[in-house]
Amino acid sequence: MRYLFSLLLGLAVALPVGAQTYNTGREARQDVRESARDSRQETRGAVRDEAREARTEVREDAGVVRENIRGEVKDMRQNVREEAKDARQNLKDEVRSLGEGAKEKKGAVRSAVEQKRGAVKAAIEAKKEQFKKAVEMKREAVKAKVAAQREQLTERLGKIKDERKKTVVTKIDDRLTQINANRVKHFAETVDKLAAVLAKIAGRADTASAGGNDVSSVRSAIASAEAALASARTAIESQTGKTYAMAVTAEETLRRDVGAARHALESDLKVVRHAVQSAHDAVRAAAVALGQSRRGTVPTSGTVTSTSQ
């Protein structure tokens, strides 16, 4: 009994002490938790403040960098614009200079070509006038010659009794003289036209040469055509001075005598016609050569019509 009482008494004493000890431990733990929480909050606050300051510094640095980049880009753009402007101006100046130089060169070439054309035209006109005067002199000489031959023919026809035959022979004599004059005039006009066409070909050859085309073959063809024209004019001039007198001897040979005069005229006109045709072919060859020098384009204005037969 005494033991039980002692035990109860001990418990009664121990319980307040245990309870006090328990409360003290709980308070200590509470203090630790609060201290840890405060420490965490302080740490978090410090970290947030540092992070905020770091972000602010980064933003400020980024702003400075952006401003610097913008300034550099602006300067670069300005420099590029100025350089492009200078380049365009230099290009314009060069183009203008080239254009002025080309214009001056073109003008000089055109002037030289025009002068040469004028000289060629003057030479052609001089040859034409010289040829015309020579033909006129021949015609005047022929008139006197024809008149003298007519008197001789009239005397010879005195042997012919048939008046109708006399009239026919006289008309044939006049007809032969007129045919010769007409054909000679036609051939002379044809040669003048051919010479005018050749002058155009020569002028266009000068223009093509100034443009850088090779016209050596054209020059050669023109020279050949000029020689052919000169030969044709010589033949025409010679034919102008010819007459065809009928050697009437008797009434029995009258047909033969008239036929001989007609045959002589036809033969001589064939010679002149051949010379004029040769000149025509030579001028046409020059036109073809000019077309070939222009890469196969034969100018239609250089086309030469065929001479009449």
PDB file of C-alpha atoms in Angstrom:
ATOM      1  CA  MET A   1       0.000   0.000   0.000  1.00  0.00           C
ATOM      2  CA  ARG A   2       2.825   2.253   0.925  1.00  0.00           C
ATOM      3  CA  TYR A   3       4.417   1.401  -2.446  1.00  0.00           C
ATOM      4  CA  LEU A   4       1.345   2.296  -4.380  1.00  0.00           C
ATOM      5  CA  PHE A   5       1.093   5.598  -2.586  1.00  0.00           C
ATOM      6  CA  SER A   6       4.698   6.419  -3.359  1.00  0.00           C
ATOM      7  CA  LEU A   7       4.142   5.612  -7.014  1.00  0.00           C
ATOM      8  CA  LEU A   8       1.119   7.837  -7.266  1.00  0.00           C
ATOM      9  CA  LEU A   9       2.964  10.615  -5.503  1.00  0.00           C
ATOM     10  CA  GLY A  10       5.843  10.337  -7.981  1.00  0.00           C
ATOM     11  CA  LEU A  11       3.498  10.479 -10.898  1.00  0.00           C
ATOM     12  CA  ALA A  12       1.810  13.511  -9.476  1.00  0.00           C
ATOM     13  CA  VAL A  13       5.149  15.269  -9.249  1.00  0.00           C
ATOM     14  CA  ALA A  14       6.394  14.087 -12.671  1.00  0.00           C
ATOM     15  CA  LEU A  15       3.338  15.079 -14.734  1.00  0.00           C
ATOM     16  CA  PRO A  16       3.687  18.863 -14.333  1.00  0.00           C
ATOM     17  CA  VAL A  17       7.379  18.645 -15.101  1.00  0.00           C
ATOM     18  CA  GLY A  18       6.740  16.537 -18.257  1.00  0.00           C
ATOM     19  CA  ALA A  19       4.034  18.844 -19.400  1.00  0.00           C
ATOM     20  CA  GLN A  20       6.291  21.805 -18.939  1.00  0.00           C
ATOM     21  CA  THR A  21       9.067  20.094 -20.865  1.00  0.00           C
ATOM     22  CA  TYR A  22       6.671  19.206 -23.699  1.00  0.00           C
ATOM     23  CA  ASN A  23       5.492  22.799 -24.027  1.00  0.00           C
ATOM     24  CA  THR A  24       9.031  24.097 -24.083  1.00  0.00           C
ATOM     25  CA  GLY A  25       9.978  21.734 -26.987  1.00  0.00           C
ATOM     26  CA  ARG A  26       6.949  22.725 -28.995  1.00  0.00           C
ATOM     27  CA  GLU A  27       7.728  26.377 -28.599  1.00  0.00           C
ATOM     28  CA  ALA A  28      11.294  25.730 -29.659  1.00  0.00           C
ATOM     29  CA  ARG A  29      10.155  23.968 -32.784  1.00  0.00           C
ATOM     30  CA  GLN A  30       7.726  26.782 -33.498  1.00  0.00           C
ATOM     31  CA  ASP A  31      10.523  29.274 -33.142  1.00  0.00           C
ATOM     32  CA  VAL A  32      12.722  27.254 -35.480  1.00  0.00           C
ATOM     33  CA  ARG A  33       9.972  27.079 -38.056  1.00  0.00           C
ATOM     34  CA  GLU A  34       9.307  30.776 -37.854  1.00  0.00           C
ATOM     35  CA  SER A  35      13.003  31.536 -38.032  1.00  0.00           C
ATOM     36  CA  ALA A  36      13.367  29.280 -41.063  1.00  0.00           C
ATOM     37  CA  ARG A  37      10.317  30.866 -42.680  1.00  0.00           C
ATOM     38  CA  ASP A  38      11.646  34.324 -42.033  1.00  0.00           C
ATOM     39  CA  SER A  39      15.022  33.280 -43.383  1.00  0.00           C
ATOM     40  CA  ARG A  40      13.413  31.833 -46.505  1.00  0.00           C
ATOM     41  CA  GLN A  41      11.331  34.926 -46.974  1.00  0.00           C
ATOM     42  CA  GLU A  42      14.351  37.141 -46.566  1.00  0.00           C
ATOM     43  CA  THR A  43      16.317  34.960 -48.980  1.00  0.00           C
ATOM     44  CA  ARG A  44      13.466  34.940 -51.471  1.00  0.00           C
ATOM     45  CA  GLY A  45      13.080  38.676 -51.148  1.00  0.00           C
ATOM     46  CA  ALA A  46      16.785  39.195 -51.656  1.00  0.00           C
ATOM     47  CA  VAL A  47      16.777  36.876 -54.673  1.00  0.00           C
ATOM     48  CA  ARG A  48      13.742  38.649 -56.101  1.00  0.00           C
ATOM     49  CA  ASP A  49      15.364  42.003 -55.556  1.00  0.00           C
ATOM     50  CA  GLU A  50      18.590  40.850 -57.164  1.00  0.00           C
ATOM     51  CA  ALA A  51      16.679  39.273 -60.059  1.00  0.00           C
ATOM     52  CA  ARG A  52      14.643  42.455 -60.484  1.00  0.00           C
ATOM     53  CA  GLU A  53      17.785  44.556 -60.437  1.00  0.00           C
ATOM     54  CA  ALA A  54      19.443  42.154 -62.885  1.00  0.00           C
ATOM     55  CA  ARG A  55      16.456  42.305 -65.230  1.00  0.00           C
ATOM     56  CA  THR A  56      16.418  46.074 -64.975  1.00  0.00           C
ATOM     57  CA  GLU A  57      20.113  46.223 -65.775  1.00  0.00           C
ATOM     58  CA  VAL A  58      19.633  43.800 -68.684  1.00  0.00           C
ATOM     59  CA  ARG A  59      16.758  45.872 -70.029  1.00  0.00           C
ATOM     60  CA  GLU A  60      18.775  49.030 -69.693  1.00  0.00           C
ATOM     61  CA  ASP A  61      21.777  47.396 -71.362  1.00  0.00           C
ATOM     62  CA  ALA A  62      19.543  45.980 -74.106  1.00  0.00           C
ATOM     63  CA  GLY A  63      18.041  49.423 -74.646  1.00  0.00           C
ATOM     64  CA  VAL A  64      21.491  50.924 -74.967  1.00  0.00           C
ATOM     65  CA  VAL A  65      22.534  48.171 -77.366  1.00  0.00           C
ATOM     66  CA  ARG A  66      19.379  48.654 -79.432  1.00  0.00           C
ATOM     67  CA  GLU A  67      19.958  52.381 -79.585  1.00  0.00           C
ATOM     68  CA  ASN A  68      23.545  51.805 -80.631  1.00  0.00           C
ATOM     69  CA  ILE A  69      22.452  49.293 -83.281  1.00  0.00           C
ATOM     70  CA  ARG A  70      19.734  51.642 -84.516  1.00  0.00           C
ATOM     71  CA  GLY A  71      22.257  54.425 -84.757  1.00  0.00           C
ATOM     72  CA  GLU A  72      24.725  52.225 -86.610  1.00  0.00           C
ATOM     73  CA  VAL A  73      22.008  50.919 -88.958  1.00  0.00           C
ATOM     74  CA  LYS A  74      20.799  54.453 -89.577  1.00  0.00           C
ATOM     75  CA  ASP A  75      24.324  55.572 -90.363  1.00  0.00           C
ATOM     76  CA  MET A  76      24.829  52.567 -92.635  1.00  0.00           C
ATOM     77  CA  ARG A  77      21.553  53.250 -94.467  1.00  0.00           C
ATOM     78  CA  GLN A  78      22.470  56.881 -94.869  1.00  0.00           C
ATOM     79  CA  ASN A  79      25.884  55.922 -96.215  1.00  0.00           C
ATOM     80  CA  VAL A  80      24.321  53.402 -98.598  1.00  0.00           C
ATOM     81  CA  ARG A  81      21.812  55.986 -99.830  1.00  0.00           C
ATOM     82  CA  GLU A  82      24.537  58.542-100.352  1.00  0.00           C
ATOM     83  CA  GLU A  83      26.768  56.014-102.125  1.00  0.00           C
ATOM     84  CA  ALA A  84      23.843  54.874-104.306  1.00  0.00           C
ATOM     85  CA  LYS A  85      23.007  58.484-105.093  1.00  0.00           C
ATOM     86  CA  ASP A  86      26.612  59.191-106.018  1.00  0.00           C
ATOM     87  CA  ALA A  87      26.740  56.025-108.130  1.00  0.00           C
ATOM     88  CA  ARG A  88      23.536  56.973-109.971  1.00  0.00           C
ATOM     89  CA  GLN A  89      24.816  60.465-110.572  1.00  0.00           C
ATOM     90  CA  ASN A  90      28.144  59.137-111.832  1.00  0.00           C
ATOM     91  CA  LEU A  91      26.314  56.695-114.088  1.00  0.00           C
ATOM     92  CA  LYS A  92      24.106  59.479-115.425  1.00  0.00           C
ATOM     93  CA  ASP A  93      27.155  61.614-116.070  1.00  0.00           C
ATOM     94  CA  GLU A  94      28.904  58.754-117.864  1.00  0.00           C
ATOM     95  CA  VAL A  95      25.803  57.947-119.930  1.00  0.00           C
ATOM     96  CA  ARG A  96      25.345  61.606-120.774  1.00  0.00           C
ATOM     97  CA  SER A  97      29.000  61.866-121.719  1.00  0.00           C
ATOM     98  CA  LEU A  98      28.789  58.729-123.845  1.00  0.00           C
ATOM     99  CA  GLY A  99      25.575  59.959-125.427  1.00  0.00           C
ATOM    100  CA  GLU A 100      27.103  63.310-126.247  1.00  0.00           C
ATOM    101  CA  GLY A 101      30.199  61.614-127.629  1.00  0.00           C
ATOM    102  CA  ALA A 102      28.122  59.194-129.680  1.00  0.00           C
ATOM    103  CA  LYS A 103      25.943  62.051-130.875  1.00  0.00           C
ATOM    104  CA  GLU A 104      28.966  64.063-131.924  1.00  0.00           C
ATOM    105  CA  LYS A 105      30.508  61.034-133.607  1.00  0.00           C
ATOM    106  CA  LYS A 106      27.238  60.216-135.342  1.00  0.00           C
ATOM    107  CA  GLY A 107      26.934  63.807-136.479  1.00  0.00           C
ATOM    108  CA  ALA A 108      30.487  63.783-137.814  1.00  0.00           C
ATOM    109  CA  VAL A 109      29.874  60.493-139.632  1.00  0.00           C
ATOM    110  CA  ARG A 110      26.606  61.778-141.061  1.00  0.00           C
ATOM    111  CA  SER A 111      28.329  64.965-142.190  1.00  0.00           C
ATOM    112  CA  ALA A 112      31.137  63.004-143.839  1.00  0.00           C
ATOM    113  CA  VAL A 113      28.658  60.691-145.552  1.00  0.00           C
ATOM    114  CA  GLU A 114      26.576  63.632-146.750  1.00  0.00           C
ATOM    115  CA  GLN A 115      29.658  65.353-148.111  1.00  0.00           C
ATOM    116  CA  LYS A 116      30.694  62.212-149.918  1.00  0.00           C
ATOM    117  CA  ARG A 117      27.195  61.757-151.310  1.00  0.00           C
ATOM    118  CA  GLY A 118      27.243  65.330-152.504  1.00  0.00           C
ATOM    119  CA  ALA A 119      30.569  64.763-154.218  1.00  0.00           C
ATOM    120  CA  VAL A 120      29.317  61.547-155.842  1.00  0.00           C
ATOM    121  CA  LYS A 121      26.132  63.252-156.968  1.00  0.00           C
ATOM    122  CA  ALA A 122      28.111  66.144-158.428  1.00  0.00           C
ATOM    123  CA  ALA A 123      30.405  63.725-160.265  1.00  0.00           C
ATOM    124  CA  ILE A 124      27.418  61.829-161.664  1.00  0.00           C
ATOM    125  CA  GLU A 125      25.775  65.047-162.821  1.00  0.00           C
ATOM    126  CA  ALA A 126      29.026  66.148-164.445  1.00  0.00           C
ATOM    127  CA  LYS A 127      29.337  62.845-166.311  1.00  0.00           C
ATOM    128  CA  LYS A 128      25.687  63.046-167.311  1.00  0.00           C
ATOM    129  CA  GLU A 129      26.081  66.567-168.712  1.00  0.00           C
ATOM    130  CA  GLN A 130      29.287  65.628-170.486  1.00  0.00           C
ATOM    131  CA  PHE A 131      27.575  62.610-172.053  1.00  0.00           C
ATOM    132  CA  LYS A 132      24.550  64.705-173.005  1.00  0.00           C
ATOM    133  CA  LYS A 133      26.708  67.316-174.730  1.00  0.00           C
ATOM    134  CA  ALA A 134      28.658  64.660-176.609  1.00  0.00           C
ATOM    135  CA  VAL A 135      25.436  63.035-177.843  1.00  0.00           C
ATOM    136  CA  GLU A 136      24.008  66.409-178.903  1.00  0.00           C
ATOM    137  CA  MET A 137      27.144  67.167-180.882  1.00  0.00           C
ATOM    138  CA  LYS A 138      26.867  63.791-182.599  1.00  0.00           C
ATOM    139  CA  ARG A 139      23.213  64.442-183.419  1.00  0.00           C
ATOM    140  CA  GLU A 140      23.994  67.804-184.983  1.00  0.00           C
ATOM    141  CA  ALA A 141      26.735  66.235-187.066  1.00  0.00           C
ATOM    142  CA  VAL A 142      24.380  63.431-188.131  1.00  0.00           C
ATOM    143  CA  LYS A 143      21.757  65.907-189.372  1.00  0.00           C
ATOM    144  CA  ALA A 144      24.130  67.286-191.974  1.00  0.00           C
ATOM    145  CA  LYS A 145      25.297  63.803-192.855  1.00  0.00           C
ATOM    146  CA  VAL A 146      21.725  62.534-193.274  1.00  0.00           C
ATOM    147  CA  ALA A 147      20.850  65.498-195.472  1.00  0.00           C
ATOM    148  CA  ALA A 148      23.827  64.800-197.735  1.00  0.00           C
ATOM    149  CA  GLN A 149      22.964  61.100-197.924  1.00  0.00           C
ATOM    150  CA  ARG A 150      19.359  61.952-198.776  1.00  0.00           C
ATOM    151  CA  GLU A 151      20.538  63.940-201.779  1.00  0.00           C
ATOM    152  CA  GLN A 152      22.677  61.015-202.885  1.00  0.00           C
ATOM    153  CA  LEU A 153      19.754  58.615-202.418  1.00  0.00           C
ATOM    154  CA  THR A 154      17.484  60.873-204.475  1.00  0.00           C
ATOM    155  CA  GLU A 155      20.020  60.852-207.286  1.00  0.00           C
ATOM    156  CA  ARG A 156      20.316  57.057-207.160  1.00  0.00           C
ATOM    157  CA  LEU A 157      16.571  56.622-207.100  1.00  0.00           C
ATOM    158  CA  GLY A 158      16.461  58.564-210.349  1.00  0.00           C
ATOM    159  CA  LYS A 159      17.416  55.306-212.022  1.00  0.00           C
ATOM    160  CA  ILE A 160      14.247  53.655-210.693  1.00  0.00           C
ATOM    161  CA  LYS A 161      11.221  54.043-212.911  1.00  0.00           C
ATOM    162  CA  ASP A 162       8.626  52.771-210.414  1.00  0.00           C
ATOM    163  CA  GLU A 163       7.521  55.819-208.400  1.00  0.00           C
ATOM    164  CA  ARG A 164       5.868  53.676-205.717  1.00  0.00           C
ATOM    165  CA  LYS A 165       9.146  51.906-205.031  1.00  0.00           C
ATOM    166  CA  LYS A 166      10.919  55.248-204.819  1.00  0.00           C
ATOM    167  CA  THR A 167       8.416  56.431-202.214  1.00  0.00           C
ATOM    168  CA  VAL A 168       8.746  53.217-200.196  1.00  0.00           C
ATOM    169  CA  VAL A 169      12.546  53.408-200.193  1.00  0.00           C
ATOM    170  CA  THR A 170      12.481  57.038-199.100  1.00  0.00           C
ATOM    171  CA  LYS A 171      10.118  56.215-196.216  1.00  0.00           C
ATOM    172  CA  ILE A 172      12.292  53.287-195.150  1.00  0.00           C
ATOM    173  CA  ASP A 173      15.338  55.558-195.150  1.00  0.00           C
ATOM    174  CA  ASP A 174      13.519  58.049-192.904  1.00  0.00           C
ATOM    175  CA  ARG A 175      12.282  55.205-190.715  1.00  0.00           C
ATOM    176  CA  LEU A 176      15.765  53.777-190.195  1.00  0.00           C
ATOM    177  CA  THR A 177      17.071  57.192-189.165  1.00  0.00           C
ATOM    178  CA  GLN A 178      14.164  57.662-186.724  1.00  0.00           C
ATOM    179  CA  ILE A 179      14.538  54.171-185.240  1.00  0.00           C
ATOM    180  CA  ASN A 180      18.208  54.787-184.565  1.00  0.00           C
ATOM    181  CA  ALA A 181      17.499  58.149-182.913  1.00  0.00           C
ATOM    182  CA  ASN A 182      14.699  56.713-180.736  1.00  0.00           C
ATOM    183  CA  ARG A 183      16.711  53.697-179.591  1.00  0.00           C
ATOM    184  CA  VAL A 184      19.754  55.808-178.820  1.00  0.00           C
ATOM    185  CA  LYS A 185      17.598  58.181-176.745  1.00  0.00           C
ATOM    186  CA  HIS A 186      16.053  55.267-174.847  1.00  0.00           C
ATOM    187  CA  PHE A 187      19.439  53.713-174.110  1.00  0.00           C
ATOM    188  CA  ALA A 188      20.810  57.068-172.917  1.00  0.00           C
ATOM    189  CA  GLU A 189      17.880  57.544-170.507  1.00  0.00           C
ATOM    190  CA  THR A 190      18.312  53.988-169.224  1.00  0.00           C
ATOM    191  CA  VAL A 191      21.998  54.572-168.523  1.00  0.00           C
ATOM    192  CA  ASP A 192      21.184  57.792-166.647  1.00  0.00           C
ATOM    193  CA  LYS A 193      18.684  55.901-164.455  1.00  0.00           C
ATOM    194  CA  LEU A 194      21.220  53.159-163.800  1.00  0.00           C
ATOM    195  CA  ALA A 195      23.786  55.781-162.798  1.00  0.00           C
ATOM    196  CA  ALA A 196      21.288  57.320-160.347  1.00  0.00           C
ATOM    197  CA  VAL A 197      20.609  53.908-158.782  1.00  0.00           C
ATOM    198  CA  LEU A 198      24.337  53.240-158.507  1.00  0.00           C
ATOM    199  CA  ALA A 199      24.776  56.585-156.739  1.00  0.00           C
ATOM    200  CA  LYS A 200      22.196  55.523-154.125  1.00  0.00           C
ATOM    201  CA  ILE A 201      23.979  52.210-153.676  1.00  0.00           C
ATOM    202  CA  ALA A 202      27.280  54.031-153.176  1.00  0.00           C
ATOM    203  CA  GLY A 203      25.686  56.342-150.606  1.00  0.00           C
ATOM    204  CA  ARG A 204      24.221  53.441-148.657  1.00  0.00           C
ATOM    205  CA  ALA A 205      27.539  51.649-148.819  1.00  0.00           C
ATOM    206  CA  ASP A 206      29.143  54.699-147.199  1.00  0.00           C
ATOM    207  CA  THR A 207      26.505  54.624-144.457  1.00  0.00           C
ATOM    208  CA  ALA A 208      27.013  50.883-143.928  1.00  0.00           C
ATOM    209  CA  SER A 209      30.775  51.374-143.771  1.00  0.00           C
ATOM    210  CA  ALA A 210      30.348  54.109-141.152  1.00  0.00           C
ATOM    211  CA  GLY A 211      28.228  51.637-139.175  1.00  0.00           C
ATOM    212  CA  GLY A 212      31.071  49.109-139.106  1.00  0.00           C
ATOM    213  CA  ASN A 213      29.986  46.812-141.946  1.00  0.00           C
ATOM    214  CA  ASP A 214      32.473  45.347-144.393  1.00  0.00           C
ATOM    215  CA  VAL A 215      31.646  46.873-147.780  1.00  0.00           C
ATOM    216  CA  SER A 216      34.788  45.924-149.688  1.00  0.00           C
ATOM    217  CA  SER A 217      32.797  43.654-152.009  1.00  0.00           C
ATOM    218  CA  VAL A 218      30.291  46.466-152.555  1.00  0.00           C
ATOM    219  CA  ARG A 219      33.082  48.885-153.482  1.00  0.00           C
ATOM    220  CA  SER A 220      34.432  46.393-155.995  1.00  0.00           C
ATOM    221  CA  ALA A 221      30.970  45.847-157.498  1.00  0.00           C
ATOM    222  CA  ILE A 222      30.396  49.604-157.717  1.00  0.00           C
ATOM    223  CA  ALA A 223      33.703  50.065-159.552  1.00  0.00           C
ATOM    224  CA  SER A 224      32.717  47.341-162.033  1.00  0.00           C
ATOM    225  CA  ALA A 225      29.321  48.968-162.538  1.00  0.00           C
ATOM    226  CA  GLU A 226      30.909  52.368-163.159  1.00  0.00           C
ATOM    227  CA  ALA A 227      33.174  50.832-165.812  1.00  0.00           C
ATOM    228  CA  ALA A 228      30.168  49.118-167.433  1.00  0.00           C
ATOM    229  CA  LEU A 229      28.230  52.387-167.479  1.00  0.00           C
ATOM    230  CA  ALA A 230      31.165  54.161-169.101  1.00  0.00           C
ATOM    231  CA  SER A 231      31.330  51.468-171.798  1.00  0.00           C
ATOM    232  CA  ALA A 232      27.590  51.742-172.411  1.00  0.00           C
ATOM    233  CA  ARG A 233      27.810  55.514-172.791  1.00  0.00           C
ATOM    234  CA  THR A 234      30.682  55.158-175.243  1.00  0.00           C
ATOM    235  CA  ALA A 235      28.624  52.710-177.302  1.00  0.00           C
ATOM    236  CA  ILE A 236      25.607  55.041-177.247  1.00  0.00           C
ATOM    237  CA  GLU A 237      27.691  58.034-178.248  1.00  0.00           C
ATOM    238  CA  SER A 238      29.204  56.075-181.129  1.00  0.00           C
ATOM    239  CA  GLN A 239      25.795  54.831-182.288  1.00  0.00           C
ATOM    240  CA  THR A 240      24.412  58.375-182.266  1.00  0.00           C
ATOM    241  CA  GLY A 241      26.827  59.361-185.007  1.00  0.00           C
ATOM    242  CA  LYS A 242      25.984  56.464-187.322  1.00  0.00           C
ATOM    243  CA  THR A 243      23.815  56.669-190.474  1.00  0.00           C
ATOM    244  CA  TYR A 244      22.531  53.927-192.762  1.00  0.00           C
ATOM    245  CA  ALA A 245      22.673  54.986-196.399  1.00  0.00           C
ATOM    246  CA  MET A 246      21.156  52.662-198.967  1.00  0.00           C
ATOM    247  CA  ALA A 247      23.501  51.799-201.822  1.00  0.00           C
ATOM    248  CA  VAL A 248      20.841  51.755-204.516  1.00  0.00           C
ATOM    249  CA  THR A 249      22.320  50.575-207.817  1.00  0.00           C
ATOM    250  CA  ALA A 250      19.430  49.125-209.803  1.00  0.00           C
ATOM    251  CA  GLU A 251      15.767  48.345-209.480  1.00  0.00           C
ATOM    252  CA  GLU A 252      16.501  44.614-209.491  1.00  0.00           C
ATOM    253  CA  THR A 253      18.723  44.899-206.370  1.00  0.00           C
ATOM    254  CA  LEU A 254      16.517  47.388-204.543  1.00  0.00           C
ATOM    255  CA  ARG A 255      15.134  44.879-201.998  1.00  0.00           C
ATOM    256  CA  ARG A 256      18.608  43.585-201.220  1.00  0.00           C
ATOM    257  CA  ASP A 257      20.014  47.113-200.783  1.00  0.00           C
ATOM    258  CA  VAL A 258      17.228  48.109-198.397  1.00  0.00           C
ATOM    259  CA  GLY A 259      17.616  44.845-196.437  1.00  0.00           C
ATOM    260  CA  ALA A 260      21.350  45.414-196.060  1.00  0.00           C
ATOM    261  CA  ALA A 261      20.792  48.853-194.503  1.00  0.00           C
ATOM    262  CA  ARG A 262      18.149  47.470-192.115  1.00  0.00           C
ATOM    263  CA  HIS A 263      20.393  44.548-191.121  1.00  0.00           C
ATOM    264  CA  ALA A 264      23.315  46.907-190.415  1.00  0.00           C
ATOM    265  CA  LEU A 265      21.131  49.021-188.095  1.00  0.00           C
ATOM    266  CA  GLU A 266      19.836  45.973-186.228  1.00  0.00           C
ATOM    267  CA  SER A 267      23.355  44.605-185.738  1.00  0.00           C
ATOM    268  CA  ASP A 268      24.659  47.913-184.371  1.00  0.00           C
ATOM    269  CA  LEU A 269      21.699  48.334-182.010  1.00  0.00           C
ATOM    270  CA  LYS A 270      22.298  44.826-180.641  1.00  0.00           C
ATOM    271  CA  VAL A 271      25.838  45.848-179.728  1.00  0.00           C
ATOM    272  CA  VAL A 272      24.594  48.931-177.870  1.00  0.00           C
ATOM    273  CA  ARG A 273      21.795  46.944-176.202  1.00  0.00           C
ATOM    274  CA  HIS A 274      24.328  44.391-174.977  1.00  0.00           C
ATOM    275  CA  ALA A 275      26.489  47.161-173.494  1.00  0.00           C
ATOM    276  CA  VAL A 276      23.500  48.683-171.685  1.00  0.00           C
ATOM    277  CA  GLN A 277      22.378  45.256-170.424  1.00  0.00           C
ATOM    278  CA  SER A 278      25.890  44.621-169.107  1.00  0.00           C
ATOM    279  CA  ALA A 279      25.713  47.916-167.213  1.00  0.00           C
ATOM    280  CA  HIS A 280      22.293  46.915-165.843  1.00  0.00           C
ATOM    281  CA  ASP A 281      23.651  43.563-164.635  1.00  0.00           C
ATOM    282  CA  ALA A 282      26.667  45.254-163.032  1.00  0.00           C
ATOM    283  CA  VAL A 283      24.475  47.723-161.126  1.00  0.00           C
ATOM    284  CA  ARG A 284      22.242  44.881-159.972  1.00  0.00           C
ATOM    285  CA  ALA A 285      25.317  42.971-158.758  1.00  0.00           C
ATOM    286  CA  ALA A 286      26.312  46.035-156.721  1.00  0.00           C
ATOM    287  CA  ALA A 287      22.821  46.134-155.171  1.00  0.00           C
ATOM    288  CA  VAL A 288      23.063  42.436-154.275  1.00  0.00           C
ATOM    289  CA  ALA A 289      26.512  42.960-152.738  1.00  0.00           C
ATOM    290  CA  LEU A 290      25.127  45.806-150.642  1.00  0.00           C
ATOM    291  CA  GLY A 291      22.292  43.586-149.449  1.00  0.00           C
ATOM    292  CA  GLN A 292      24.730  40.840-148.471  1.00  0.00           C
ATOM    293  CA  SER A 293      26.827  43.323-146.507  1.00  0.00           C
ATOM    294  CA  ARG A 294      23.673  44.103-144.538  1.00  0.00           C
ATOM    295  CA  ARG A 295      23.231  40.457-143.531  1.00  0.00           C
ATOM    296  CA  GLY A 296      21.261  39.378-146.573  1.00  0.00           C
ATOM    297  CA  THR A 297      18.738  42.237-146.746  1.00  0.00           C
ATOM    298  CA  VAL A 298      18.688  43.508-150.311  1.00  0.00           C
ATOM    299  CA  PRO A 299      17.216  47.041-150.424  1.00  0.00           C
ATOM    300  CA  THR A 300      14.161  47.239-152.652  1.00  0.00           C
ATOM    301  CA  SER A 301      15.036  50.764-153.718  1.00  0.00           C
ATOM    302  CA  GLY A 302      18.182  49.357-155.291  1.00  0.00           C
ATOM    303  CA  THR A 303      16.222  47.050-157.580  1.00  0.00           C
ATOM    304  CA  VAL A 304      17.006  47.703-161.244  1.00  0.00           C
ATOM    305  CA  THR A 305      14.446  47.140-163.974  1.00  0.00           C
ATOM    306  CA  SER A 306      15.429  45.298-167.105  1.00  0.00           C
ATOM    307  CA  THR A 307      16.258  47.309-170.205  1.00  0.00           C
ATOM    308  CA  SER A 308      13.854  47.259-173.136  1.00  0.00           C
ATOM    309  CA  GLN A 309      14.791  45.037-176.008  1.00  0.00           C
TER     310      GLN A 309
END
